[in-house]
Amino acid sequence: MGPDCKTLFIVDDTPDNVRLLANLLSAHGYRIRKALNANFALKSIEQSPPDLILLDVNMPTMNGYEMCARLKSNPHTQEIPIIFISALDNVLDKVKAFNLGGADYITKPFQMEEVLARIEHQLLLQQQKHQLRAEIQERKRAEQSLEVSLRVVSHDLRNPVLGLSMVLNNCLKRADPDQTELSLPRQTLEQMARSCERQLALINSLVESQHWEQQGVPLVLRRLDLGTLVRDFAEEWSLGLGEQEVTLNLNLGENLPAIMGDANFIWRVLENLLANSLKYNPLPRPQPLSITITVTAIDQTLTCRVKDNGVGVDLAIADRVFERYQRGDRENNPLGLGLGLYVCKLIVEAHGGQIGLNTAVSRGAEIYFTLPLEKDCA
Ligand SMILES: Nc1nc2c(ncn2[C@@H]2O[C@H](COP(=O)(O)O)[C@@H](O)[C@H]2O)c(=O)[nH]1
């Protein structure tokens, strides 16, 4: 079959005309469907729209103009280009065909080269139209994403900047106007430094996620023992978790098979998941917070689960938590851009693994991710 195997539908009440056109066009690689009357053609076209219709004008029961008008008023069929093929050579007949939405008009007797050229031209126009539409859709999606990101960024960056500006203006107001050098209490400076760090962290996560989405996550893969990595991670976090009154339990399977992974990036995933448990269960808590990291080898993959006994994930966004800029409302958390889990997803998927939220847990939140075993990596 030829021209991408496009399907042409011929509608003409003269069997000889249909046969002639069908033979010539199928010899040029087109798939042909045909009908000798408009009613049958309309039903068939509605059920399975062709790429283009060749339509006679003078037909009994329903003529080509009426059939064209019906096709153009039906959302399922209105986009299909219609080329009229008719013995009527009058200008008004041609104008009427175009006014009804016809794409082109060929007069009988026709030259096959002309028919082919006009069909190809219409199919090309149709293809360009689809491409343009897809590009417009894509651009709209990009614009929406940019708009959301601008909204989120301006909202989340405003708070720390506002805080910093208030502290600075307060200090300036209280200081003697003749004093050229000011000294500030350590606590104020610490507050300002924290505010700057938060702004930097927000900007970094934005830039980073954008970069990784476009260029891919720059992994350096090495043979890794995930159990050891999780143990090192827990040790590094133990002091901070103690201060936050959090118990961290490890449940690491024995003889875990090695994976191929980037330790720094997997560390980032663990860090994000643990930080989320703390962020969404701030002090004071109704009950002590306990977090368990479990690593098991199931079905040729290593699965790591980070589970806490806290408030659990807002079910309203449970199926979207890994999307960019998605965050729950109920925590009223000013620290997140809704990028943490999105970044985790980028990292895990770059490793060839999967990440998910277990909504079946009775209380608290459980996020799991899988990583392929070293022996399965090419
Ligand atoms: N209660 C908890 N909610 C969580 C936790 N981790 C994530 N979330 C929810 O998901 C969104 C998106 O997370 P982000 O890291 O991409 O910002 C967040 O706004 C929360 O609603 C968790 O451990 N506990």
Short mmCIF file of C-alpha atoms and ligand atoms in Angstrom, two decimals:
data_model
loop_
_atom_site.label_atom_id
_atom_site.label_comp_id
_atom_site.label_asym_id
_atom_site.label_seq_id
_atom_site.Cartn_x
_atom_site.Cartn_y
_atom_site.Cartn_z
CA MET A 1 0.00 0.00 0.00
CA GLY A 2 1.14 3.56 -0.81
CA PRO A 3 0.74 7.14 0.54
CA ASP A 4 0.77 6.02 4.23
CA CYS A 5 -2.18 3.87 3.18
CA LYS A 6 -4.71 6.70 3.33
CA THR A 7 -8.35 5.80 2.95
CA LEU A 8 -10.43 7.52 0.28
CA PHE A 9 -14.21 7.25 0.17
CA ILE A 10 -15.84 7.53 -3.31
CA VAL A 11 -19.53 8.43 -3.47
CA ASP A 12 -21.12 8.33 -6.94
CA ASP A 13 -24.38 6.82 -8.19
CA THR A 14 -22.76 5.62 -11.46
CA PRO A 15 -21.06 2.24 -10.85
CA ASP A 16 -18.75 2.65 -13.84
CA ASN A 17 -17.42 5.95 -12.50
CA VAL A 18 -16.83 4.45 -9.08
CA ARG A 19 -15.08 1.41 -10.54
CA LEU A 20 -12.82 3.52 -12.76
CA LEU A 21 -11.77 5.89 -9.97
CA ALA A 22 -11.37 3.06 -7.45
CA ASN A 23 -9.11 1.05 -9.77
CA LEU A 24 -6.94 4.02 -10.64
CA LEU A 25 -6.58 5.24 -7.07
CA SER A 26 -5.93 1.84 -5.50
CA ALA A 27 -3.24 1.34 -8.15
CA HIS A 28 -1.62 4.46 -6.63
CA GLY A 29 -1.58 2.93 -3.16
CA TYR A 30 -4.78 4.29 -1.64
CA ARG A 31 -7.22 2.17 0.31
CA ILE A 32 -10.65 2.63 -1.28
CA ARG A 33 -14.14 2.51 0.21
CA LYS A 34 -17.16 3.31 -1.94
CA ALA A 35 -20.92 3.88 -1.97
CA LEU A 36 -23.50 4.33 -4.71
CA ASN A 37 -25.78 6.54 -2.62
CA ALA A 38 -25.42 9.27 -0.01
CA ASN A 39 -27.44 7.59 2.76
CA PHE A 40 -25.27 4.49 2.82
CA ALA A 41 -22.14 6.64 2.55
CA LEU A 42 -23.15 8.85 5.52
CA LYS A 43 -23.67 5.82 7.80
CA SER A 44 -20.41 4.20 6.79
CA ILE A 45 -18.42 7.46 7.14
CA GLU A 46 -19.90 8.19 10.56
CA GLN A 47 -18.91 4.70 11.75
CA SER A 48 -15.38 4.90 10.43
CA PRO A 49 -14.21 8.26 9.02
CA PRO A 50 -11.92 8.04 5.94
CA ASP A 51 -9.06 10.48 5.26
CA LEU A 52 -10.78 12.13 2.28
CA ILE A 53 -14.10 11.94 0.38
CA LEU A 54 -14.57 12.16 -3.41
CA LEU A 55 -18.18 13.21 -3.89
CA ASP A 56 -20.41 13.36 -6.94
CA VAL A 57 -22.97 16.21 -7.04
CA ASN A 58 -25.93 14.85 -8.98
CA MET A 59 -27.27 11.80 -7.22
CA PRO A 60 -30.87 10.64 -6.60
CA THR A 61 -32.48 10.84 -3.10
CA MET A 62 -29.75 13.02 -1.64
CA ASN A 63 -27.38 15.04 -3.80
CA GLY A 64 -23.74 15.74 -3.07
CA TYR A 65 -24.40 19.25 -1.71
CA GLU A 66 -26.80 17.99 0.93
CA MET A 67 -24.50 15.16 1.87
CA CYS A 68 -21.62 17.64 2.21
CA ALA A 69 -23.75 19.93 4.42
CA ARG A 70 -24.60 16.98 6.69
CA LEU A 71 -21.00 15.90 7.00
CA LYS A 72 -19.91 19.45 7.83
CA SER A 73 -22.54 19.83 10.56
CA ASN A 74 -21.45 16.61 12.28
CA PRO A 75 -18.49 17.07 14.67
CA HIS A 76 -17.32 13.49 13.92
CA THR A 77 -17.02 14.08 10.19
CA GLN A 78 -16.67 17.85 9.68
CA GLU A 79 -12.88 17.77 9.46
CA ILE A 80 -12.73 15.27 6.56
CA PRO A 81 -11.76 17.07 3.32
CA ILE A 82 -14.34 16.68 0.55
CA ILE A 83 -13.42 16.96 -3.13
CA PHE A 84 -16.42 17.28 -5.42
CA ILE A 85 -16.16 15.47 -8.75
CA SER A 86 -18.93 16.57 -11.07
CA ALA A 87 -19.88 17.12 -14.68
CA LEU A 88 -21.43 20.47 -13.65
CA ASP A 89 -19.05 23.09 -14.93
CA ASN A 90 -20.97 26.18 -13.92
CA VAL A 91 -19.20 28.73 -11.71
CA LEU A 92 -22.20 28.93 -9.39
CA ASP A 93 -22.16 25.17 -8.85
CA LYS A 94 -18.50 25.37 -7.89
CA VAL A 95 -19.06 28.35 -5.59
CA LYS A 96 -21.91 26.50 -3.89
CA ALA A 97 -19.64 23.50 -3.28
CA PHE A 98 -17.02 25.70 -1.60
CA ASN A 99 -19.65 27.60 0.40
CA LEU A 100 -20.87 24.30 1.83
CA GLY A 101 -17.39 23.45 3.04
CA GLY A 102 -16.01 21.51 0.07
CA ALA A 103 -12.22 21.57 -0.10
CA ASP A 104 -11.89 21.32 -3.89
CA TYR A 105 -13.85 20.79 -7.12
CA ILE A 106 -12.87 18.68 -10.13
CA THR A 107 -14.92 18.68 -13.33
CA LYS A 108 -15.65 15.57 -15.38
CA PRO A 109 -14.22 14.31 -17.60
CA PHE A 110 -11.10 14.45 -15.44
CA GLN A 111 -7.43 13.76 -16.02
CA MET A 112 -6.11 11.22 -13.52
CA GLU A 113 -2.93 13.27 -12.88
CA GLU A 114 -5.06 16.19 -11.81
CA VAL A 115 -7.21 14.07 -9.48
CA LEU A 116 -4.10 12.58 -7.88
CA ALA A 117 -2.44 15.99 -7.45
CA ARG A 118 -5.54 17.48 -5.84
CA ILE A 119 -5.99 14.52 -3.50
CA GLU A 120 -2.34 14.67 -2.42
CA HIS A 121 -2.60 18.42 -1.89
CA GLN A 122 -5.65 18.06 0.35
CA LEU A 123 -4.08 15.21 2.34
CA LEU A 124 -0.96 17.31 2.86
CA LEU A 125 -3.03 20.29 4.03
CA GLN A 126 -4.89 17.99 6.42
CA GLN A 127 -1.65 16.62 7.83
CA GLN A 128 -0.28 20.15 8.33
CA LYS A 129 -3.51 21.15 10.04
CA HIS A 130 -3.18 18.24 12.49
CA GLN A 131 0.46 19.10 13.15
CA LEU A 132 -0.39 22.72 13.78
CA ARG A 133 -3.19 21.74 16.15
CA ALA A 134 -0.88 19.41 18.08
CA GLU A 135 1.70 22.20 18.34
CA ILE A 136 -0.91 24.66 19.59
CA GLN A 137 -2.07 22.10 22.18
CA GLU A 138 1.51 21.52 23.30
CA ARG A 139 2.11 25.26 23.54
CA LYS A 140 -1.05 25.71 25.59
CA ARG A 141 0.09 22.95 27.95
CA ALA A 142 3.50 24.62 28.28
CA GLU A 143 1.86 28.00 28.93
CA GLN A 144 -0.37 26.51 31.61
CA SER A 145 2.60 24.82 33.24
CA LEU A 146 4.53 28.11 33.15
CA GLU A 147 1.59 29.96 34.63
CA VAL A 148 1.28 27.45 37.47
CA SER A 149 5.00 27.60 38.10
CA LEU A 150 4.95 31.40 38.17
CA ARG A 151 2.04 31.38 40.59
CA VAL A 152 3.68 28.81 42.86
CA VAL A 153 7.08 30.48 42.72
CA SER A 154 5.79 33.96 43.39
CA HIS A 155 3.61 32.67 46.22
CA ASP A 156 6.31 30.62 47.90
CA LEU A 157 9.20 33.00 47.38
CA ARG A 158 7.17 35.93 48.63
CA ASN A 159 7.02 34.69 52.22
CA PRO A 160 10.74 34.35 52.95
CA VAL A 161 11.53 37.56 51.04
CA LEU A 162 8.81 39.40 52.94
CA GLY A 163 10.16 38.06 56.24
CA LEU A 164 13.68 39.14 55.41
CA SER A 165 12.60 42.58 54.28
CA MET A 166 10.57 43.11 57.46
CA VAL A 167 13.51 42.18 59.69
CA LEU A 168 15.89 44.46 57.75
CA ASN A 169 13.48 47.42 57.72
CA ASN A 170 12.85 47.00 61.43
CA CYS A 171 16.56 47.07 62.18
CA LEU A 172 17.06 50.15 60.02
CA LYS A 173 14.12 51.94 61.63
CA ARG A 174 15.40 51.28 65.14
CA ALA A 175 19.01 52.26 64.35
CA ASP A 176 20.39 55.73 64.88
CA PRO A 177 20.31 57.49 61.43
CA ASP A 178 23.89 58.78 61.93
CA GLN A 179 25.26 55.31 62.64
CA THR A 180 27.08 53.97 59.56
CA GLU A 181 27.81 50.51 60.94
CA LEU A 182 25.11 48.43 62.57
CA SER A 183 25.44 45.36 64.66
CA LEU A 184 22.60 42.86 64.84
CA PRO A 185 21.71 40.28 67.44
CA ARG A 186 22.87 36.74 66.48
CA GLN A 187 19.28 35.50 66.57
CA THR A 188 18.22 38.06 63.94
CA LEU A 189 21.16 37.19 61.70
CA GLU A 190 20.36 33.49 62.05
CA GLN A 191 16.75 34.18 61.13
CA MET A 192 17.87 36.10 58.03
CA ALA A 193 20.31 33.37 57.02
CA ARG A 194 17.56 30.74 57.34
CA SER A 195 15.26 32.84 55.19
CA CYS A 196 17.95 33.15 52.49
CA GLU A 197 18.60 29.40 52.63
CA ARG A 198 14.94 28.71 52.08
CA GLN A 199 14.83 31.01 49.10
CA LEU A 200 17.92 29.35 47.67
CA ALA A 201 16.53 25.86 48.22
CA LEU A 202 13.30 26.81 46.45
CA ILE A 203 15.13 28.34 43.49
CA ASN A 204 17.52 25.37 43.28
CA SER A 205 14.74 22.80 43.25
CA LEU A 206 12.96 24.75 40.53
CA VAL A 207 15.99 25.11 38.30
CA GLU A 208 17.10 21.54 38.93
CA SER A 209 13.78 19.88 38.15
CA GLN A 210 13.40 21.96 34.99
CA HIS A 211 16.91 21.00 33.90
CA TRP A 212 16.45 17.29 34.65
CA GLU A 213 13.15 17.22 32.83
CA GLN A 214 14.77 18.59 29.69
CA GLN A 215 18.21 16.96 29.83
CA GLY A 216 17.57 13.86 31.92
CA VAL A 217 18.94 13.16 35.42
CA PRO A 218 22.76 13.05 35.23
CA LEU A 219 23.21 9.66 36.93
CA VAL A 220 26.59 8.08 37.57
CA LEU A 221 25.68 4.43 37.95
CA ARG A 222 27.74 2.13 40.17
CA ARG A 223 27.18 -1.22 41.82
CA LEU A 224 25.40 -0.41 45.07
CA ASP A 225 24.31 -2.12 48.24
CA LEU A 226 21.05 -0.34 49.07
CA GLY A 227 21.00 -1.79 52.60
CA THR A 228 24.34 -0.15 53.40
CA LEU A 229 23.25 3.13 51.83
CA VAL A 230 20.05 3.20 53.93
CA ARG A 231 22.05 2.37 57.09
CA ASP A 232 24.52 5.24 56.40
CA PHE A 233 21.61 7.55 55.67
CA ALA A 234 19.86 6.66 58.94
CA GLU A 235 23.06 7.24 60.88
CA GLU A 236 23.57 10.68 59.37
CA TRP A 237 20.01 11.68 60.14
CA SER A 238 19.85 10.14 63.62
CA LEU A 239 20.95 13.27 65.51
CA GLY A 240 18.50 15.59 63.75
CA LEU A 241 15.67 13.09 64.10
CA GLY A 242 16.35 12.77 67.82
CA GLU A 243 15.97 16.54 68.20
CA GLN A 244 12.68 16.32 66.29
CA GLU A 245 11.48 13.54 68.63
CA VAL A 246 11.22 11.05 65.77
CA THR A 247 12.04 7.34 65.93
CA LEU A 248 13.57 5.90 62.75
CA ASN A 249 13.35 2.11 62.34
CA LEU A 250 15.15 0.09 59.70
CA ASN A 251 13.80 -3.14 58.33
CA LEU A 252 16.44 -4.35 55.87
CA GLY A 253 16.18 -7.79 54.33
CA GLU A 254 19.18 -10.10 54.58
CA ASN A 255 21.52 -10.73 51.63
CA LEU A 256 19.92 -8.03 49.53
CA PRO A 257 21.08 -8.27 45.90
CA ALA A 258 23.11 -5.35 44.52
CA ILE A 259 21.60 -2.67 42.31
CA MET A 260 23.12 -0.33 39.74
CA GLY A 261 22.45 3.13 41.03
CA ASP A 262 23.71 6.60 41.79
CA ALA A 263 24.18 6.75 45.55
CA ASN A 264 23.92 10.56 45.69
CA PHE A 265 20.62 10.65 43.86
CA ILE A 266 19.08 7.76 45.80
CA TRP A 267 20.21 9.56 48.95
CA ARG A 268 18.27 12.61 47.68
CA VAL A 269 15.14 10.48 47.29
CA LEU A 270 15.44 9.15 50.84
CA GLU A 271 16.12 12.68 52.10
CA ASN A 272 13.01 14.04 50.37
CA LEU A 273 10.79 11.27 51.70
CA LEU A 274 12.06 11.62 55.25
CA ALA A 275 11.87 15.42 55.09
CA ASN A 276 8.25 15.15 53.94
CA SER A 277 7.34 12.97 56.93
CA LEU A 278 8.76 15.66 59.21
CA LYS A 279 7.34 18.57 57.25
CA TYR A 280 3.78 17.26 57.26
CA ASN A 281 3.91 16.11 60.88
CA PRO A 282 5.40 19.12 62.65
CA LEU A 283 5.85 19.47 66.40
CA PRO A 284 3.80 19.46 68.59
CA ARG A 285 2.30 16.13 67.49
CA PRO A 286 -0.71 14.23 68.80
CA GLN A 287 1.50 11.13 69.12
CA PRO A 288 5.22 10.37 68.76
CA LEU A 289 6.27 10.17 65.09
CA SER A 290 7.76 6.90 64.00
CA ILE A 291 9.27 6.34 60.52
CA THR A 292 10.22 2.93 59.13
CA ILE A 293 12.40 2.32 56.09
CA THR A 294 12.00 -1.18 54.69
CA VAL A 295 14.07 -2.69 51.88
CA THR A 296 13.01 -6.01 50.35
CA ALA A 297 13.89 -7.97 47.22
CA ILE A 298 10.74 -8.99 45.37
CA ASP A 299 10.38 -10.22 41.80
CA GLN A 300 13.78 -9.18 40.51
CA THR A 301 13.52 -5.68 41.95
CA LEU A 302 14.53 -4.05 45.17
CA THR A 303 11.69 -2.22 46.85
CA CYS A 304 12.28 0.50 49.40
CA ARG A 305 9.36 1.74 51.52
CA VAL A 306 9.34 4.84 53.70
CA LYS A 307 6.35 4.73 56.03
CA ASP A 308 5.30 6.97 58.88
CA ASN A 309 2.44 6.93 61.39
CA GLY A 310 1.52 10.59 60.86
CA VAL A 311 -1.44 12.42 59.35
CA GLY A 312 -1.22 10.63 55.98
CA VAL A 313 -1.41 12.12 52.50
CA ASP A 314 -4.33 14.31 51.52
CA LEU A 315 -6.50 11.82 49.58
CA ALA A 316 -7.79 14.59 47.31
CA ILE A 317 -4.38 14.71 45.60
CA ALA A 318 -3.25 11.11 46.22
CA ASP A 319 -3.24 10.19 42.54
CA ARG A 320 -1.31 13.35 41.59
CA VAL A 321 1.33 13.73 44.31
CA PHE A 322 4.15 12.85 41.90
CA GLU A 323 3.15 15.49 39.38
CA ARG A 324 5.00 18.80 39.20
CA TYR A 325 3.66 21.57 41.47
CA GLN A 326 1.03 19.29 43.05
CA ARG A 327 0.61 19.72 46.75
CA GLY A 328 -2.10 19.19 49.28
CA ASP A 329 -3.95 22.13 50.78
CA ARG A 330 -4.72 20.86 54.20
CA GLU A 331 -1.19 21.10 55.58
CA ASN A 332 -0.94 24.80 54.77
CA ASN A 333 2.74 24.17 54.35
CA PRO A 334 4.74 27.19 53.18
CA LEU A 335 7.93 25.17 52.55
CA GLY A 336 6.97 23.14 49.52
CA LEU A 337 6.62 23.95 45.83
CA GLY A 338 5.12 20.52 45.17
CA LEU A 339 8.43 19.54 43.61
CA GLY A 340 9.82 17.08 46.19
CA LEU A 341 7.98 13.96 45.03
CA TYR A 342 8.23 15.06 41.40
CA VAL A 343 12.01 15.18 41.73
CA CYS A 344 11.95 11.73 43.42
CA LYS A 345 9.96 10.38 40.49
CA LEU A 346 12.44 11.80 37.97
CA ILE A 347 15.34 10.19 39.85
CA VAL A 348 13.69 6.78 40.34
CA GLU A 349 12.47 6.58 36.75
CA ALA A 350 15.91 7.58 35.44
CA HIS A 351 17.16 4.45 37.26
CA GLY A 352 14.51 2.38 35.47
CA GLY A 353 12.42 2.01 38.63
CA GLN A 354 8.96 3.07 39.72
CA ILE A 355 7.67 5.18 42.56
CA GLY A 356 4.24 5.14 44.16
CA LEU A 357 2.10 6.08 47.11
CA ASN A 358 0.46 3.31 49.09
CA THR A 359 -2.99 4.67 49.87
CA ALA A 360 -4.02 1.41 51.52
CA VAL A 361 -2.08 2.06 54.73
CA SER A 362 -4.43 2.43 57.71
CA ARG A 363 -2.66 5.49 59.09
CA GLY A 364 0.23 7.67 58.04
CA ALA A 365 1.91 7.89 54.65
CA GLU A 366 3.84 5.23 52.76
CA ILE A 367 5.85 6.00 49.65
CA TYR A 368 7.68 3.15 47.94
CA PHE A 369 10.14 3.00 45.07
CA THR A 370 11.68 0.14 43.15
CA LEU A 371 15.13 -0.19 41.61
CA PRO A 372 16.24 -2.84 39.11
CA LEU A 373 18.89 -5.32 40.22
CA GLU A 374 22.47 -5.00 39.02
CA LYS A 375 22.33 -8.33 37.15
CA ASP A 376 19.32 -7.09 35.12
CA CYS A 377 21.09 -3.92 33.99
CA ALA A 378 22.65 -4.14 30.55
N1 LIG B 1 1.03 13.89 55.16
C1 LIG B 1 1.99 13.74 54.24
N2 LIG B 1 1.81 14.30 53.04
C2 LIG B 1 2.78 14.16 52.14
C3 LIG B 1 3.95 13.46 52.43
N3 LIG B 1 4.72 13.50 51.33
C4 LIG B 1 4.05 14.19 50.41
N4 LIG B 1 2.87 14.59 50.86
C5 LIG B 1 1.83 15.31 50.11
O1 LIG B 1 2.21 15.33 48.75
C6 LIG B 1 2.30 16.68 48.27
C7 LIG B 1 3.43 16.80 47.29
O2 LIG B 1 4.66 16.54 47.96
P1 LIG B 1 5.98 17.32 47.51
O3 LIG B 1 7.10 16.67 48.26
O4 LIG B 1 6.11 17.07 46.02
O5 LIG B 1 5.80 18.75 47.83
C8 LIG B 1 2.48 17.52 49.51
O6 LIG B 1 1.97 18.83 49.33
C9 LIG B 1 1.66 16.76 50.52
O7 LIG B 1 0.30 17.09 50.39
C10 LIG B 1 4.11 12.89 53.74
O8 LIG B 1 5.12 12.25 54.05
N5 LIG B 1 3.10 13.05 54.59
#
